[in-house]
Short mmCIF file of C-alpha atoms and ligand atoms in Angstrom, two decimals:
data_model
loop_
_atom_site.label_atom_id
_atom_site.label_comp_id
_atom_site.label_asym_id
_atom_site.label_seq_id
_atom_site.Cartn_x
_atom_site.Cartn_y
_atom_site.Cartn_z
CA MET A 1 136.67 117.52 109.65
CA LYS A 2 138.98 120.19 110.60
CA HIS A 3 137.79 123.70 111.57
CA LEU A 4 140.60 126.23 110.31
CA ILE A 5 140.11 129.70 111.20
CA ALA A 6 141.89 131.53 107.94
CA THR A 7 144.89 132.71 108.85
CA SER A 8 148.01 132.53 106.43
CA ASP A 9 149.77 129.84 108.46
CA THR A 10 146.18 128.02 107.70
CA ILE A 11 145.55 128.76 104.02
CA LEU A 12 149.51 127.75 103.22
CA GLN A 13 147.94 124.33 105.33
CA ALA A 14 145.60 124.38 103.58
CA ALA A 15 147.25 125.33 99.87
CA LYS A 16 149.46 121.66 100.80
CA ALA A 17 146.28 119.17 101.86
CA LEU A 18 144.84 120.23 98.00
CA GLN A 19 147.99 119.53 96.60
CA ALA A 20 147.82 116.01 98.60
CA GLY A 21 144.61 115.60 96.93
CA SER A 22 142.19 116.59 100.13
CA LEU A 23 139.05 118.42 99.90
CA VAL A 24 139.51 122.41 101.77
CA ALA A 25 135.98 124.39 102.06
CA PHE A 26 137.02 127.73 101.57
CA PRO A 27 135.34 130.81 101.39
CA THR A 28 134.50 133.32 98.30
CA GLU A 29 132.92 136.39 97.65
CA THR A 30 129.64 134.57 96.41
CA VAL A 31 129.24 131.18 98.70
CA TYR A 32 131.60 129.10 100.19
CA GLY A 33 133.28 126.55 98.19
CA LEU A 34 134.46 122.75 98.12
CA GLY A 35 137.88 122.49 96.21
CA ALA A 36 140.24 119.99 95.30
CA ASP A 37 142.97 120.07 92.85
CA ALA A 38 141.59 120.52 89.44
CA THR A 39 144.00 118.48 87.90
CA ASN A 40 143.44 115.35 90.28
CA SER A 41 140.97 113.30 89.15
CA GLU A 42 140.40 111.01 92.50
CA ALA A 43 140.76 114.19 94.13
CA VAL A 44 137.78 115.63 92.19
CA ALA A 45 135.69 112.26 92.38
CA LYS A 46 135.90 112.81 96.60
CA ILE A 47 133.59 116.19 95.57
CA PHE A 48 130.84 114.47 94.45
CA GLU A 49 131.14 111.82 97.18
CA THR A 50 131.38 113.95 100.09
CA LYS A 51 128.59 116.22 98.60
CA GLY A 52 126.27 113.24 98.10
CA ARG A 53 125.93 114.64 94.16
CA PRO A 54 123.83 112.20 92.27
CA HIS A 55 124.98 113.29 88.56
CA PHE A 56 128.31 114.33 87.70
CA ASN A 57 127.12 118.09 87.16
CA PRO A 58 130.39 119.27 85.79
CA LEU A 59 132.49 122.23 88.47
CA ILE A 60 132.94 125.81 87.91
CA ILE A 61 137.15 125.56 87.75
CA HIS A 62 138.83 128.33 89.79
CA THR A 63 142.20 129.93 89.15
CA ALA A 64 144.25 132.84 90.39
CA HIS A 65 145.72 134.55 87.24
CA LEU A 66 143.70 135.32 83.77
CA ASP A 67 147.11 133.61 82.73
CA GLN A 68 146.32 130.48 84.59
CA ALA A 69 143.22 130.32 83.00
CA GLN A 70 143.93 130.91 79.55
CA ALA A 71 146.19 128.03 79.78
CA LEU A 72 143.09 125.80 80.46
CA ALA A 73 140.40 127.94 77.98
CA GLN A 74 140.50 129.92 74.48
CA PHE A 75 139.05 133.45 74.75
CA ASN A 76 137.40 134.89 72.50
CA SER A 77 137.13 138.93 72.63
CA THR A 78 133.93 139.05 74.28
CA ALA A 79 135.43 136.63 76.87
CA LEU A 80 138.89 138.37 77.29
CA PHE A 81 136.73 141.78 77.56
CA LEU A 82 134.29 140.63 80.74
CA ALA A 83 137.18 138.64 82.21
CA GLN A 84 139.16 141.79 81.88
CA GLN A 85 136.00 144.04 83.14
CA PHE A 86 134.95 141.60 85.55
CA TRP A 87 137.97 139.24 87.32
CA PRO A 88 138.34 139.10 89.90
CA GLY A 89 134.87 139.04 90.85
CA PRO A 90 131.12 137.06 90.94
CA LEU A 91 131.77 135.99 87.34
CA THR A 92 131.91 132.04 85.53
CA LEU A 93 132.73 132.07 81.78
CA VAL A 94 131.84 128.62 79.76
CA LEU A 95 134.94 128.40 76.98
CA PRO A 96 136.38 126.03 75.07
CA LYS A 97 138.49 124.05 77.14
CA GLN A 98 142.54 124.62 75.29
CA PRO A 99 143.36 121.12 73.61
CA LYS A 100 146.18 120.59 76.35
CA CYS A 101 144.15 121.61 79.31
CA PRO A 102 144.90 119.86 82.34
CA VAL A 103 141.93 120.07 84.03
CA SER A 104 140.27 116.17 84.80
CA GLU A 105 137.40 115.36 82.54
CA LEU A 106 135.61 114.30 85.47
CA ALA A 107 135.53 118.06 86.46
CA THR A 108 134.41 119.28 83.34
CA ALA A 109 132.01 116.09 83.10
CA GLY A 110 133.64 114.69 79.72
CA LEU A 111 133.09 118.39 77.80
CA GLU A 112 135.02 120.02 75.36
CA THR A 113 133.91 123.74 77.68
CA ILE A 114 135.18 124.79 80.95
CA ALA A 115 133.86 126.84 83.45
CA LEU A 116 135.96 129.13 85.20
CA ARG A 117 135.88 131.21 87.42
CA ILE A 118 138.37 134.34 89.32
CA PRO A 119 137.16 134.70 93.06
CA ARG A 120 137.92 137.86 94.25
CA HIS A 121 137.91 136.61 98.36
CA PRO A 122 141.53 137.53 99.39
CA VAL A 123 141.55 134.19 101.51
CA ALA A 124 140.01 132.30 98.24
CA PHE A 125 143.07 134.30 96.17
CA ASP A 126 146.04 133.62 98.84
CA MET A 127 144.50 129.89 98.72
CA LEU A 128 144.65 129.39 94.78
CA THR A 129 148.28 131.13 94.85
CA LYS A 130 149.64 129.09 97.27
CA ALA A 131 147.88 125.84 95.53
CA GLY A 132 149.52 127.81 92.23
CA CYS A 133 147.42 124.41 90.49
CA PRO A 134 143.41 125.28 89.40
CA ILE A 135 140.40 123.87 91.60
CA ALA A 136 137.66 122.29 90.99
CA ALA A 137 134.92 123.68 93.76
CA PRO A 138 131.09 123.44 93.98
CA SER A 139 129.30 124.70 96.49
CA ALA A 140 130.64 123.03 100.04
CA ASN A 141 126.85 121.98 100.51
CA LEU A 142 125.65 118.21 101.03
CA SER A 143 123.15 117.81 97.63
CA GLY A 144 120.01 119.47 98.18
CA HIS A 145 120.65 121.65 100.64
CA VAL A 146 121.03 125.33 99.99
CA SER A 147 124.56 127.13 99.05
CA PRO A 148 126.49 128.20 102.59
CA THR A 149 127.39 131.25 103.07
CA LEU A 150 128.88 130.63 106.75
CA ALA A 151 131.66 128.50 107.73
CA ALA A 152 128.93 127.00 110.19
CA HIS A 153 126.70 125.74 107.40
CA VAL A 154 129.48 124.59 105.73
CA ILE A 155 130.75 122.52 109.32
CA GLU A 156 127.04 121.29 109.85
CA ASP A 157 127.08 119.64 106.45
CA PHE A 158 130.61 117.80 106.30
CA ALA A 159 131.05 117.40 110.78
CA ASP A 160 131.72 113.51 109.78
CA LYS A 161 133.53 114.13 106.41
CA ASP A 162 137.50 114.51 106.13
CA ILE A 163 137.74 117.73 104.80
CA ILE A 164 139.19 121.23 106.34
CA VAL A 165 137.33 124.33 106.29
CA LEU A 166 138.77 127.88 105.89
CA ASP A 167 136.78 130.08 108.00
CA ASP A 168 136.80 133.75 107.51
CA GLY A 169 133.45 134.44 108.29
CA ALA A 170 130.30 135.29 106.58
CA THR A 171 130.54 136.20 102.52
CA THR A 172 129.80 139.15 101.23
CA TYR A 173 127.59 137.93 98.28
CA GLY A 174 125.89 134.68 99.77
CA LEU A 175 124.77 133.87 96.41
CA GLU A 176 126.67 132.22 93.42
CA SER A 177 128.37 133.91 90.55
CA THR A 178 126.61 134.78 87.19
CA ILE A 179 127.13 132.02 84.48
CA ILE A 180 127.72 133.16 81.04
CA SER A 181 128.63 131.07 78.08
CA CYS A 182 131.33 132.63 75.39
CA LEU A 183 130.82 129.74 73.37
CA GLU A 184 129.48 131.81 70.48
CA GLU A 185 130.09 135.65 69.06
CA ALA A 186 127.20 136.67 71.68
CA PRO A 187 127.51 136.17 75.05
CA VAL A 188 124.38 133.81 76.73
CA LEU A 189 123.78 133.82 80.22
CA LEU A 190 123.32 130.31 81.79
CA ARG A 191 122.20 130.92 85.56
CA PRO A 192 121.81 134.06 86.77
CA GLY A 193 123.87 135.14 90.02
CA SER A 194 125.64 138.10 92.31
CA LEU A 195 126.75 139.86 89.12
CA SER A 196 123.84 141.33 87.96
CA GLN A 197 122.40 141.27 83.90
CA GLU A 198 122.41 144.52 83.66
CA ASP A 199 126.00 145.50 84.65
CA ILE A 200 127.22 142.88 82.02
CA ALA A 201 124.89 144.60 79.36
CA GLN A 202 125.87 148.18 80.07
CA ALA A 203 129.34 147.26 80.21
CA LEU A 204 129.33 145.08 76.83
CA GLY A 205 126.56 147.30 75.25
CA GLN A 206 124.62 144.93 73.97
CA GLU A 207 121.73 143.17 75.85
CA ILE A 208 122.10 139.34 76.61
CA ILE A 209 120.26 136.56 75.41
CA GLY A 210 118.96 133.63 77.77
CA ASN A 211 117.13 133.98 81.06
CA GLY A 212 119.22 131.60 82.24
CA ASN A 213 117.22 128.63 82.00
CA THR A 214 119.14 126.52 80.40
CA GLU A 215 119.89 122.54 80.96
CA SER A 216 123.31 123.04 81.20
CA ALA A 217 123.38 125.58 84.17
CA GLU A 218 120.78 123.80 85.99
CA GLU A 219 120.75 123.94 89.73
CA GLU A 220 121.97 120.99 90.96
CA ASN A 221 120.06 120.82 93.74
CA ASN A 222 117.01 119.96 91.49
CA ALA A 223 116.10 116.33 92.30
CA SER A 224 114.86 115.43 88.75
CA PRO A 225 116.78 117.65 86.73
CA ASN A 226 116.58 114.50 83.93
CA ALA A 227 114.84 116.63 81.16
CA PRO A 228 115.61 114.73 77.88
CA GLY A 229 117.96 117.63 76.88
CA GLN A 230 120.46 117.15 79.87
CA LEU A 231 122.43 114.81 77.90
CA LYS A 232 123.55 118.15 75.92
CA SER A 233 125.39 119.03 78.88
CA HIS A 234 127.42 115.45 79.38
CA TYR A 235 129.43 113.53 77.26
CA ALA A 236 127.88 110.98 75.42
CA PRO A 237 130.00 107.96 73.81
CA LYS A 238 130.01 107.14 69.66
CA ALA A 239 129.45 104.41 70.72
CA THR A 240 126.30 102.75 71.77
CA LEU A 241 126.75 100.92 75.34
CA ARG A 242 124.94 97.25 76.72
CA LEU A 243 124.80 97.71 80.61
CA ASN A 244 125.28 95.57 83.33
CA ALA A 245 127.15 92.72 80.64
CA VAL A 246 127.96 89.53 82.12
CA SER A 247 129.69 88.06 78.57
CA ILE A 248 130.88 90.19 75.90
CA HIS A 249 129.66 89.90 72.13
CA PRO A 250 131.95 89.52 69.26
CA ASN A 251 133.06 93.14 67.86
CA GLU A 252 132.51 95.04 71.12
CA GLY A 253 134.98 96.46 73.54
CA LEU A 254 134.73 96.30 77.20
CA ILE A 255 134.56 98.99 80.27
CA ALA A 256 135.34 96.80 82.97
CA PHE A 257 134.73 96.76 86.55
CA GLY A 258 136.68 95.44 89.48
CA PRO A 259 139.29 92.38 88.96
CA HIS A 260 139.48 90.17 85.64
CA ARG A 261 142.17 88.80 83.73
CA LEU A 262 142.43 90.99 80.12
CA LEU A 263 140.39 89.41 77.39
CA PRO A 264 142.63 89.02 74.73
CA ASN A 265 140.68 90.37 71.37
CA ALA A 266 138.24 92.65 72.90
CA ALA A 267 139.43 96.88 73.60
CA GLU A 268 139.13 96.73 77.26
CA PHE A 269 139.24 100.07 79.45
CA ASN A 270 138.54 98.89 83.49
CA LEU A 271 137.34 101.94 85.15
CA SER A 272 139.11 100.66 88.98
CA LYS A 273 141.09 97.03 89.18
CA SER A 274 140.33 96.84 92.76
CA ALA A 275 136.24 97.70 92.54
CA ASP A 276 136.71 101.07 93.84
CA VAL A 277 133.64 103.30 93.24
CA ARG A 278 135.96 106.47 93.16
CA GLU A 279 138.72 105.62 91.40
CA ALA A 280 136.00 104.41 88.48
CA ALA A 281 134.01 107.63 88.79
CA ALA A 282 137.31 109.78 88.33
CA ASN A 283 138.19 107.29 84.90
CA LEU A 284 134.67 107.40 83.63
CA PHE A 285 134.96 109.98 81.23
CA GLN A 286 138.62 108.84 79.87
CA GLY A 287 137.53 105.61 79.48
CA LEU A 288 134.37 105.99 77.07
CA ARG A 289 137.00 108.58 75.33
CA TYR A 290 139.45 106.08 75.06
CA LEU A 291 136.87 103.06 73.85
CA ASP A 292 135.60 105.86 71.15
CA SER A 293 138.69 107.27 70.46
CA LEU A 294 139.45 103.43 68.99
CA ASP A 295 136.52 103.36 67.36
CA VAL A 296 134.93 100.99 68.96
CA LYS A 297 131.15 100.70 67.82
CA HIS A 298 129.77 98.91 70.94
CA ILE A 299 130.65 99.03 74.16
CA ALA A 300 129.51 96.79 77.03
CA VAL A 301 130.08 97.84 80.20
CA MET A 302 130.44 95.35 83.40
CA PRO A 303 128.08 96.15 85.98
CA VAL A 304 129.25 99.17 88.58
CA PRO A 305 127.25 98.44 92.37
CA ASP A 306 124.40 101.61 93.09
CA ILE A 307 126.40 102.58 96.05
CA GLY A 308 128.16 105.55 96.75
CA LEU A 309 129.80 107.44 93.80
CA GLY A 310 128.69 103.95 92.07
CA ARG A 311 124.58 105.51 91.54
CA ALA A 312 125.86 108.59 89.76
CA ILE A 313 128.12 106.22 87.52
CA ASN A 314 124.93 104.38 86.46
CA ASP A 315 123.08 107.33 85.73
CA ARG A 316 125.64 108.88 83.21
CA LEU A 317 125.70 105.35 81.87
CA MET A 318 122.19 105.16 81.50
CA ARG A 319 121.92 108.51 80.80
CA ALA A 320 124.38 107.93 77.69
CA ALA A 321 122.98 104.51 76.66
CA ALA A 322 119.11 106.15 76.19
CA ASP A 323 120.93 109.10 74.24
CA LYS A 324 121.42 106.13 72.00
CA ASP A 325 118.45 104.47 71.99
CA THR A 326 116.37 106.93 71.11
CA PRO A 327 116.67 108.25 67.17
CA LYS A 328 117.56 111.72 66.60
CA PRO A 329 115.04 113.76 64.97
O1 TXA B 401 129.42 131.04 93.37
C1 TXA B 401 129.79 129.54 92.51
O2 TXA B 401 129.92 129.31 91.33
C2 TXA B 401 130.52 128.67 93.67
C3 TXA B 401 131.30 129.26 94.45
C4 TXA B 401 132.33 128.66 94.92
O3 TXA B 401 132.21 129.51 93.11
N1 TXA B 401 130.55 127.64 92.63
C5 TXA B 401 129.09 127.24 92.30
O4 TXA B 401 129.37 125.96 91.73
O5 TXA B 401 128.17 128.14 92.21
P1 TXA B 401 128.24 124.80 91.52
O6 TXA B 401 129.45 123.37 91.08
O7 TXA B 401 127.57 124.82 92.31
O8 TXA B 401 127.44 125.12 90.21
C6 TXA B 401 128.32 124.84 89.25
C7 TXA B 401 127.51 125.35 87.89
C8 TXA B 401 126.32 124.18 87.73
O9 TXA B 401 125.26 124.15 87.38
C9 TXA B 401 127.15 123.21 86.27
O10 TXA B 401 126.06 122.84 85.43
C10 TXA B 401 127.57 124.86 85.59
O11 TXA B 401 128.41 125.74 86.52
N2 TXA B 401 128.95 124.64 84.73
C11 TXA B 401 129.94 123.61 85.31
N3 TXA B 401 131.12 123.96 83.59
C12 TXA B 401 129.66 124.15 83.02
C13 TXA B 401 130.10 124.30 81.17
N4 TXA B 401 130.85 123.68 80.44
N5 TXA B 401 129.17 124.68 80.41
C14 TXA B 401 127.65 125.22 81.38
N6 TXA B 401 127.72 124.85 81.95
C15 TXA B 401 128.76 124.54 83.09
MG1 MG B 402 125.41 124.90 94.57
#
């Protein structure tokens, strides 16, 4: 952990560290975020590992400018209106991803949608501008702890971790951003937050649907977020999954883990040839998508050790497998 008081020089240092794939905790007007280059899957995997976040919950992607955000997601007229009214600020918009969105699949948990925010905090803005890349950032706390509103909170949680902490004192709001989904005509509240529902409704001239209790915006700190509906918010492959496979059946594709020889006739994706769970986590959604694109109907998955990020990988794999076991009504 490297504790830096935010100045023009240290912000530049942090931006360079982000470009090199390191993690930087930085202030926003809501809470401190733990940031990584959103286009770098391994850097994003480090976020989950460092937080000990048990599930690959999708992350909010931060940019400095609207045109940068528009390169990542499609804005309907309501979304554009909300962005122009409230950005920069404590509002996150969930939008359809652009077809060529360069953000890592791990950061969006393999979804077709993406959560975007332009923060108002001058340190965040300067850092985002200097880094130039979109930054994925959940709140900078260990999973299960409350969100940090001071650099000291971040330091408490991550004292032994390899991160930079940019310190600019207390955050203004101390509460996470409000999350609004703009996937349909009518905007839907997914998480209440620092921007009040009334302010949004007043600007729009209409009430907002939703009470913020949707599964997709489930608080990450909830220890048992395994309501059946939670699957909806994560990528489930079209193929069935057979987990902990030690052999492969005819017609099965293979999700491999660790060093092994390529099977001559199987559609195969290796999560990590060197058996590195961080690399595997970074590749998971991409691997499932790849086998789906080959139209594989059944996938055998080699065992992934249930340690560190391996737990999150196994959690996702089990959800994806269970989803297929249960006939849909
Ligand atoms: O104020 C904030 O929003 C802070 C600062 C750092 O920006 N960030 C934050 O991130 O609170 P986090 O990871 O603690 O919460 C992100 C929430 C999660 O509940 C996640 O499920 C939801 O955003 N989310 C992300 N992408 C989503 C998507 N595509 N659809 C629905 N929900 C999404
Ligand atoms: Mg959080």
